[in-house]
CSV table of N, CA and C in Angstrom, one decimal:
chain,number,residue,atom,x,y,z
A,1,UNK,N,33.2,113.2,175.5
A,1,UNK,CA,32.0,113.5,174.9
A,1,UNK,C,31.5,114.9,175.4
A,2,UNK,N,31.7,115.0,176.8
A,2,UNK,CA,31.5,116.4,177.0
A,2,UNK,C,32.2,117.5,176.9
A,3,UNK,N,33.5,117.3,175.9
A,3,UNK,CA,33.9,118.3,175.1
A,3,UNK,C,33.6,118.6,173.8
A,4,UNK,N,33.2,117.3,173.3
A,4,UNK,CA,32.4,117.7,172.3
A,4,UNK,C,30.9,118.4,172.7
A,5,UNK,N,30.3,118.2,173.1
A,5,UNK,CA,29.3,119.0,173.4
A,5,UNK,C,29.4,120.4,173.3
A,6,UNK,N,30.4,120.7,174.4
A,6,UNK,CA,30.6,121.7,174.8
A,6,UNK,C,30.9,122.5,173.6
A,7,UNK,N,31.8,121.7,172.7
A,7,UNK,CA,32.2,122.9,171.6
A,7,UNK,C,30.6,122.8,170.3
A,8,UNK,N,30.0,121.7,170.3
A,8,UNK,CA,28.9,121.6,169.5
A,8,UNK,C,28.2,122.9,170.4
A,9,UNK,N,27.4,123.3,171.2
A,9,UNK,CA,26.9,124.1,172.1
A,9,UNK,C,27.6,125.1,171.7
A,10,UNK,N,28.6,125.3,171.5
A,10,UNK,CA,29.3,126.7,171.3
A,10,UNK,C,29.4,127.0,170.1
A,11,UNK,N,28.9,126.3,169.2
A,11,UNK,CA,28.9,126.8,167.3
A,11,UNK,C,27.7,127.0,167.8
A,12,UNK,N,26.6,126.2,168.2
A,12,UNK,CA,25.6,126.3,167.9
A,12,UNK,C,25.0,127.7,168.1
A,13,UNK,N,25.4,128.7,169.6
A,13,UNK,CA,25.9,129.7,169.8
A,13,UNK,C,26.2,130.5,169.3
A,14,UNK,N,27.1,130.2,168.5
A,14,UNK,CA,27.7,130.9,167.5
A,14,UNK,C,26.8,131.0,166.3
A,15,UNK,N,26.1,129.9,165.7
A,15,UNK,CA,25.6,130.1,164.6
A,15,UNK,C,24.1,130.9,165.0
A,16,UNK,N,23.3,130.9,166.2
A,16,UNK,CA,22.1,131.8,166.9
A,16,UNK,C,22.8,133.0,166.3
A,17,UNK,N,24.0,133.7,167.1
A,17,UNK,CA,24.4,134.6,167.0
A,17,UNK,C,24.8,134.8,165.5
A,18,UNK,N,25.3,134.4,164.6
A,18,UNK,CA,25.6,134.7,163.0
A,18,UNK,C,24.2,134.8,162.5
A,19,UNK,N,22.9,133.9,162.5
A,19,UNK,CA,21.8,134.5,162.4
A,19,UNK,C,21.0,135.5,162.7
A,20,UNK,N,21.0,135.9,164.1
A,20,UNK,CA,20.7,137.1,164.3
A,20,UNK,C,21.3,138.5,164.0
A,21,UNK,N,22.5,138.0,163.8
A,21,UNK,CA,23.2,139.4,162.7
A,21,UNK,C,22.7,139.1,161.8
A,22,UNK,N,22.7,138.5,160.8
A,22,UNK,CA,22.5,138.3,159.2
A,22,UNK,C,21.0,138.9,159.2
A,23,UNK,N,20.1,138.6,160.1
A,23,UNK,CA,18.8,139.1,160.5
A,23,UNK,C,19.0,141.0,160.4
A,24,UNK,N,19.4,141.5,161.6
A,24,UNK,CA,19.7,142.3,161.7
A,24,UNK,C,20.1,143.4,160.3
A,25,UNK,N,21.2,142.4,160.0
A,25,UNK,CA,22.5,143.3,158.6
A,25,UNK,C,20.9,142.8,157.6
A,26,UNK,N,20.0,142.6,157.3
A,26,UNK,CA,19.1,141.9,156.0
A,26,UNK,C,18.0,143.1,156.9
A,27,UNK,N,17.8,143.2,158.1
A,27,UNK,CA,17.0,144.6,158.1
A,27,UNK,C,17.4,146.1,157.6
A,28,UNK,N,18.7,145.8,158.3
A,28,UNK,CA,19.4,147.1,158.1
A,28,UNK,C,19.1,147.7,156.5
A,29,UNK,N,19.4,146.5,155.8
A,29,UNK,CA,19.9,146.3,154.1
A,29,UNK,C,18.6,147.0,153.3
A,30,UNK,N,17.3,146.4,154.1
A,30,UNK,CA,16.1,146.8,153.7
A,30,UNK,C,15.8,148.2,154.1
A,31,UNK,N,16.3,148.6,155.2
A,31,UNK,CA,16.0,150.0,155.3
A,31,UNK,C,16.5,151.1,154.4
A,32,UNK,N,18.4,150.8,154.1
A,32,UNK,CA,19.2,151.1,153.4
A,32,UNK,C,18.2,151.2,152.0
A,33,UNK,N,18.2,150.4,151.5
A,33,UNK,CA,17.5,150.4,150.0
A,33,UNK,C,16.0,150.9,150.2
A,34,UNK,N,15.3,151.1,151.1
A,34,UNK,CA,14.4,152.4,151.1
A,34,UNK,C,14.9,153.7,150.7
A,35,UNK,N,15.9,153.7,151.4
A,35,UNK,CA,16.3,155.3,151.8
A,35,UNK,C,16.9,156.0,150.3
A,36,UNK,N,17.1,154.5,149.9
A,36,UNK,CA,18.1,154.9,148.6
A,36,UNK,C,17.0,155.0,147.6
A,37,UNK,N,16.1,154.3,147.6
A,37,UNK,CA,14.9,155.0,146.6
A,37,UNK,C,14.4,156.3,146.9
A,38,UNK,N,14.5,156.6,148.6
A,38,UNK,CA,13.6,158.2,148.4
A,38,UNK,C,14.6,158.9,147.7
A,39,UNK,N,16.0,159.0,148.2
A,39,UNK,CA,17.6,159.6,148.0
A,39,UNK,C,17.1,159.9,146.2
A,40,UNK,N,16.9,158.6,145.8
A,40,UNK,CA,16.7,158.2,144.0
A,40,UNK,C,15.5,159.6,143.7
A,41,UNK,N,14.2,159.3,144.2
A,41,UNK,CA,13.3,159.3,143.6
A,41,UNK,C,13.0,161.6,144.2
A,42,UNK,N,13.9,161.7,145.2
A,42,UNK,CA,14.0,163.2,145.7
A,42,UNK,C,15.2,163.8,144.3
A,43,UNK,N,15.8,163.0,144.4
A,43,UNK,CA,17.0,163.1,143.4
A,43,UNK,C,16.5,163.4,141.7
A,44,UNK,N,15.5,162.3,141.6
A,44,UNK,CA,14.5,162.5,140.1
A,44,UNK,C,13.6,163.7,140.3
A,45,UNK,N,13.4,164.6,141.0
A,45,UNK,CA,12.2,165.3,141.3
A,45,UNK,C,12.9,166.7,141.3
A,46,UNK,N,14.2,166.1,141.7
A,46,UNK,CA,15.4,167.8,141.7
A,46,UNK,C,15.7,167.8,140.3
A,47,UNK,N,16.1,167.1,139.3
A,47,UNK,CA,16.5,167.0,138.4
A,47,UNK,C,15.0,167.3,137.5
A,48,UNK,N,14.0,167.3,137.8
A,48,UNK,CA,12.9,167.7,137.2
A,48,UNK,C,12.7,169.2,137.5
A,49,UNK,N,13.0,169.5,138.5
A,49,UNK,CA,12.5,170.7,138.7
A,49,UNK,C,13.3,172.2,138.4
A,50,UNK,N,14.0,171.6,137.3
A,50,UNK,CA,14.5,173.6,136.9
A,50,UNK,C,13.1,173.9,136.1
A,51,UNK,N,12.0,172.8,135.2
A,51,UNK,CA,11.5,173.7,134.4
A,51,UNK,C,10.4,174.4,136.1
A,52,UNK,N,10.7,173.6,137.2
A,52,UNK,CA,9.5,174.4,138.4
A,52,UNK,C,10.1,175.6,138.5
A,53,UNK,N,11.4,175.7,138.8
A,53,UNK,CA,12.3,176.7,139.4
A,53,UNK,C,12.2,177.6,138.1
A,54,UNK,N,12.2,177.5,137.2
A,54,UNK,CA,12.2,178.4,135.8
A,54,UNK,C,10.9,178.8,136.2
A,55,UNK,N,10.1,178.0,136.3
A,55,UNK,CA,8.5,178.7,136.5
A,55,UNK,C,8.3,179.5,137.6
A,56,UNK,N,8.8,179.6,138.9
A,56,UNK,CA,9.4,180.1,140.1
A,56,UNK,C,10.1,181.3,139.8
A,57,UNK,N,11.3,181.3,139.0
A,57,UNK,CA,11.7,182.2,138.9
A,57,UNK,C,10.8,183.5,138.3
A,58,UNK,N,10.6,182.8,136.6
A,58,UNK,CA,9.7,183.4,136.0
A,58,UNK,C,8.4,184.3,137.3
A,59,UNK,N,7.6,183.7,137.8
A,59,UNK,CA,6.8,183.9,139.1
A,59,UNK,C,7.4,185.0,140.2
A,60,UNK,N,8.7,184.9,140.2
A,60,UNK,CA,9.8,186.0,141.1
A,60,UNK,C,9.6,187.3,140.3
A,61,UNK,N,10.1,186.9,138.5
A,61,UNK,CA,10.2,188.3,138.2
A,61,UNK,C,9.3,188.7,137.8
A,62,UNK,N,7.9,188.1,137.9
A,62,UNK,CA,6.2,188.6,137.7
A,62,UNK,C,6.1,189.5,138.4
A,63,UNK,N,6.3,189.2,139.7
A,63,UNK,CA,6.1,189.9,141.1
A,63,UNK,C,7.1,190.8,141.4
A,64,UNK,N,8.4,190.9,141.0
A,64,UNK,CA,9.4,192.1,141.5
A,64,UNK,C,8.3,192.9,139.9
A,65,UNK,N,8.4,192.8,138.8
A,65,UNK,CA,8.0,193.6,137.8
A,65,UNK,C,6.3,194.3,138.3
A,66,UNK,N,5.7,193.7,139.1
A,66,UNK,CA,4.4,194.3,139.8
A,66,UNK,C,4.8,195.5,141.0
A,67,UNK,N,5.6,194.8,141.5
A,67,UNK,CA,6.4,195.4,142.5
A,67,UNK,C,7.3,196.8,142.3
A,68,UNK,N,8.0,196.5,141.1
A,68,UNK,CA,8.2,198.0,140.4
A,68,UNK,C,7.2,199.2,139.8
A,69,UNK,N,6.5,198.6,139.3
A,69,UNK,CA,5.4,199.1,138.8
A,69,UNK,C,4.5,199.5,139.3
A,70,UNK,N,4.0,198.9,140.7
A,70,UNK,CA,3.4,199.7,141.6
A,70,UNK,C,3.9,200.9,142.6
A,71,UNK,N,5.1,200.8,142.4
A,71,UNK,CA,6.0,202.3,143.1
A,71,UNK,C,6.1,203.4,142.1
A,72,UNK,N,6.4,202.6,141.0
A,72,UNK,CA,6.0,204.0,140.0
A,72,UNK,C,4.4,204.7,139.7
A,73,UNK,N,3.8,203.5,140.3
A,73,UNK,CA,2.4,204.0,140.1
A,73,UNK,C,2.0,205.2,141.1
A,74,UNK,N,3.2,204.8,142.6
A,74,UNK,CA,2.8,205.4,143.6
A,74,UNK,C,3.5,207.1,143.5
A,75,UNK,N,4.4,206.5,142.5
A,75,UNK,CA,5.2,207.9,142.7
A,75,UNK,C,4.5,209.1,141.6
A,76,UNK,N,3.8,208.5,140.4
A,76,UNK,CA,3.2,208.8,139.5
A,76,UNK,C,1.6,209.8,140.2
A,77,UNK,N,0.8,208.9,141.1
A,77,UNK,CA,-0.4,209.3,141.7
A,77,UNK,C,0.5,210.6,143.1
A,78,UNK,N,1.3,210.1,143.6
A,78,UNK,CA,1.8,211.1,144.5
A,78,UNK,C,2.3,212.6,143.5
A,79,UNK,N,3.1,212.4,142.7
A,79,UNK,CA,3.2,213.8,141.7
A,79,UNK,C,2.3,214.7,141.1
A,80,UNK,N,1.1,213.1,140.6
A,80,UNK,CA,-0.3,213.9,140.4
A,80,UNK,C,-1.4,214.4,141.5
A,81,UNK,N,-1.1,214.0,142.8
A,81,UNK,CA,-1.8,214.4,143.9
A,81,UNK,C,-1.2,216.0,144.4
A,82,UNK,N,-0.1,216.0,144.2
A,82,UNK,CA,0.6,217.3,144.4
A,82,UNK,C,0.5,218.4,143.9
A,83,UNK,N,0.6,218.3,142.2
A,83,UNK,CA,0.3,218.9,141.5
A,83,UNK,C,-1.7,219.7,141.6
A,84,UNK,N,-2.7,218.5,141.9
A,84,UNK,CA,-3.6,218.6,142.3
A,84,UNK,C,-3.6,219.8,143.0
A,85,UNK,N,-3.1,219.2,144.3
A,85,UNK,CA,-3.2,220.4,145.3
A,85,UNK,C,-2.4,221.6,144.8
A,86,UNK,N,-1.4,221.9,144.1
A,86,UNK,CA,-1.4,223.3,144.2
A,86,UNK,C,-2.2,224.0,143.2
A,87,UNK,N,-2.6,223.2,142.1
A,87,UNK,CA,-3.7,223.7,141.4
A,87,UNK,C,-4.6,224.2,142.2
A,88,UNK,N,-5.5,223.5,143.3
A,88,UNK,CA,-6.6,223.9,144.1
A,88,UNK,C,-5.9,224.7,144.8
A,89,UNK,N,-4.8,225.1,145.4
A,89,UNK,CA,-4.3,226.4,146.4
A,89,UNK,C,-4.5,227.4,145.2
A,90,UNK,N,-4.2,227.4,144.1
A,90,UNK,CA,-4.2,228.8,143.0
A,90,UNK,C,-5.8,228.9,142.8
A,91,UNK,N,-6.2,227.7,142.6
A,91,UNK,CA,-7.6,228.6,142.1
A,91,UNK,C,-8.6,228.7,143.4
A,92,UNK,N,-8.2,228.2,144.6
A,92,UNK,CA,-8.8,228.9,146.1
A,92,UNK,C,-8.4,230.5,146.0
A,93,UNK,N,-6.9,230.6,145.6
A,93,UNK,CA,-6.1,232.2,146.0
A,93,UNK,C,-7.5,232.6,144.9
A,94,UNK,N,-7.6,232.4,143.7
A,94,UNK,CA,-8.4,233.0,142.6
A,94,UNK,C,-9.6,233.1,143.7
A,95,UNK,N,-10.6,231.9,143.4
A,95,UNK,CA,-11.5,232.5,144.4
A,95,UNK,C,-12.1,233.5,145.7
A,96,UNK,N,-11.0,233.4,146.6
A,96,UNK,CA,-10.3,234.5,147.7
A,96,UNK,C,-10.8,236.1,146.6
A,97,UNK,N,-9.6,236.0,145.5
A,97,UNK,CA,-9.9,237.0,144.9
A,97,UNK,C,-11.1,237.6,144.4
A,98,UNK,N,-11.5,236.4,143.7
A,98,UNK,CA,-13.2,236.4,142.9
A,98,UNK,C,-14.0,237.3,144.0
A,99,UNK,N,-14.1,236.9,144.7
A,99,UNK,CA,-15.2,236.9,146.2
A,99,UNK,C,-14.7,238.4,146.8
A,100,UNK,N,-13.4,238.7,147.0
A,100,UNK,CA,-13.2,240.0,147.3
A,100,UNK,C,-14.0,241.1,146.5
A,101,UNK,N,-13.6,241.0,145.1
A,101,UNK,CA,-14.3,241.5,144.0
A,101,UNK,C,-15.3,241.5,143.9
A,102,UNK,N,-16.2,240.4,144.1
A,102,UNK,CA,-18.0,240.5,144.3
A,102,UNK,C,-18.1,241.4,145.3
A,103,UNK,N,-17.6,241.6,146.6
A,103,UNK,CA,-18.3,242.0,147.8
A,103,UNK,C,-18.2,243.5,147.5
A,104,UNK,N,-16.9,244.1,146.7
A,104,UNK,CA,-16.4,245.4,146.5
A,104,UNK,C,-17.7,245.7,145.6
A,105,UNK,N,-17.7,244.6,144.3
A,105,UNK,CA,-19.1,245.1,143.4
A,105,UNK,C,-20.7,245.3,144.0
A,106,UNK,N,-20.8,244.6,144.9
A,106,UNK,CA,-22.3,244.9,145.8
A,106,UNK,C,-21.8,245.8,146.3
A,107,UNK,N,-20.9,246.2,147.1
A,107,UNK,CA,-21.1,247.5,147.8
A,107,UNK,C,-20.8,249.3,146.6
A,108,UNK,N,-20.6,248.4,145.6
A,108,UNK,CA,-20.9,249.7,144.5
A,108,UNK,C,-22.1,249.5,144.6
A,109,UNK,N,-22.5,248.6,143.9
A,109,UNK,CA,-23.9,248.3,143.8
A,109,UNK,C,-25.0,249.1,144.5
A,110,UNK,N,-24.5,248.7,146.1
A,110,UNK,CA,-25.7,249.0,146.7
A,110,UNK,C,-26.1,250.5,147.2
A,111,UNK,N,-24.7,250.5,147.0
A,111,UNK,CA,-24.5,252.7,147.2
A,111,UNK,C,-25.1,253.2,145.7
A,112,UNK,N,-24.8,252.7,144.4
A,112,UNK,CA,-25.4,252.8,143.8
A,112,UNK,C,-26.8,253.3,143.6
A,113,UNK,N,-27.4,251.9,144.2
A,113,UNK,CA,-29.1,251.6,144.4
A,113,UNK,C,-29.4,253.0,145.4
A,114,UNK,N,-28.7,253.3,146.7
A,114,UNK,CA,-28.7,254.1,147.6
A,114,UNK,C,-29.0,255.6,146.8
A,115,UNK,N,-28.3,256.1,145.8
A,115,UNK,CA,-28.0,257.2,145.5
A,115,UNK,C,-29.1,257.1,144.3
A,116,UNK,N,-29.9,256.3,143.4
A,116,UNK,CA,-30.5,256.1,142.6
A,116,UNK,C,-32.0,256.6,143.6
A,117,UNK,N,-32.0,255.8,144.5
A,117,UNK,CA,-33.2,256.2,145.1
A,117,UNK,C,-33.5,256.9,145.4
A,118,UNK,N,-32.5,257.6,146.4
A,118,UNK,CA,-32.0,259.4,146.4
A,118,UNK,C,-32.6,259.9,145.5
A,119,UNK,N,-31.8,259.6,144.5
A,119,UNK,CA,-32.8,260.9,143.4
A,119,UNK,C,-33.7,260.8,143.0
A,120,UNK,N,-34.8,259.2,143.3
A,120,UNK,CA,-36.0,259.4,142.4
A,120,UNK,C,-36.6,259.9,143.7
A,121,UNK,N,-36.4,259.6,145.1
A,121,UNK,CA,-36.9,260.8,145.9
A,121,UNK,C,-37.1,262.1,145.6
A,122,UNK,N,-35.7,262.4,145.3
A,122,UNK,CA,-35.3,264.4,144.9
A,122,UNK,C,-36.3,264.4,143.9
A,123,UNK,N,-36.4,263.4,142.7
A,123,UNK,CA,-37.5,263.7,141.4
A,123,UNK,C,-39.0,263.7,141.9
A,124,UNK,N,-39.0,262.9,142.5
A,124,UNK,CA,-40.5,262.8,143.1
A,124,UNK,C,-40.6,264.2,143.8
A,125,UNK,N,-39.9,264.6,144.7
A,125,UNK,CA,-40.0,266.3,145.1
A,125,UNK,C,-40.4,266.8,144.5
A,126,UNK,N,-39.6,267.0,143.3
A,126,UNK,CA,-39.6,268.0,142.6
A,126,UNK,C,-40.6,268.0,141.8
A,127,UNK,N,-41.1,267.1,141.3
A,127,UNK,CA,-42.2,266.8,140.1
A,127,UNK,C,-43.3,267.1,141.5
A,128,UNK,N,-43.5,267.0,142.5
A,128,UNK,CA,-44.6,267.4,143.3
A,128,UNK,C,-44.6,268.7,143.1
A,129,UNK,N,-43.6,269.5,143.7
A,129,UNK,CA,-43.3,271.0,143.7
A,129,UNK,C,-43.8,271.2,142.6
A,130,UNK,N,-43.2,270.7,141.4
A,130,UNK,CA,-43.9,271.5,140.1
A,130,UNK,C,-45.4,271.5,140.2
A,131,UNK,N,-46.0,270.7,140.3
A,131,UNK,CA,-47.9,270.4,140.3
A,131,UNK,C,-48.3,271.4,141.1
């Protein structure tokens, strides 16, 4: 009898242990088939997403085409800033000139005025003298 036991005790053993795997392998199983729905449902979301990546893309060549555009902008305003300035160096040099020319013209001017006065002096003399 107490070999039978012994071996009854030892399926029973055995069957603790075959349930607690089956336990185990039936969690495992459940985790498995999560994973396989994200796997699925990341899987459905990649397969959705060329029209994102088209929109993405599209969105890439928005921005390189801004991106171009704004260097030409820069090279455009730098050409016209340049040009700017030597405009303003020629008509400074002009002004330089202008302004030479005035000061030359007052100093005719004022030898002018100088020699004018002079003579309404000499006239005034003279028209005395005559009286």
């Amino acid at each position: 009898m107490n070999k039978y036991h012994n071996e009854l005790t030892q399926r029973e053993k055995d069957m603790l242990k075959l349930r607690r795997d089956s336990d185990t392998k039936a969690t495992e199983l459940v985790k498995m088939e999560k994973m396989l729905e994200q796997t699925k449902n990341l899987l459905d979301k990649k397969t959705e997403s060329p029209l994102d990546s088209k929109g993405y893309q599209e969105n890439m060549e928005d921005l390189e085409e801004k991106v171009r555009s704004s260097r030409r902008y820069r090279r455009n305003s730098l050409h016209h800033t340049q040009m700017l300035e030597s405009q303003m160096k020629t008509v400074k040099g002009e002004l330089v000139g202008t302004l030479d020319h005035l000061q030359e013209l007052r100093n005719v001017l004022r030898r002018s005025q100088q020699k004018a006065e002079e003579r309404k002096a000499a006239m005034e003399k003279l028209a005395a003298g005559l009286r």
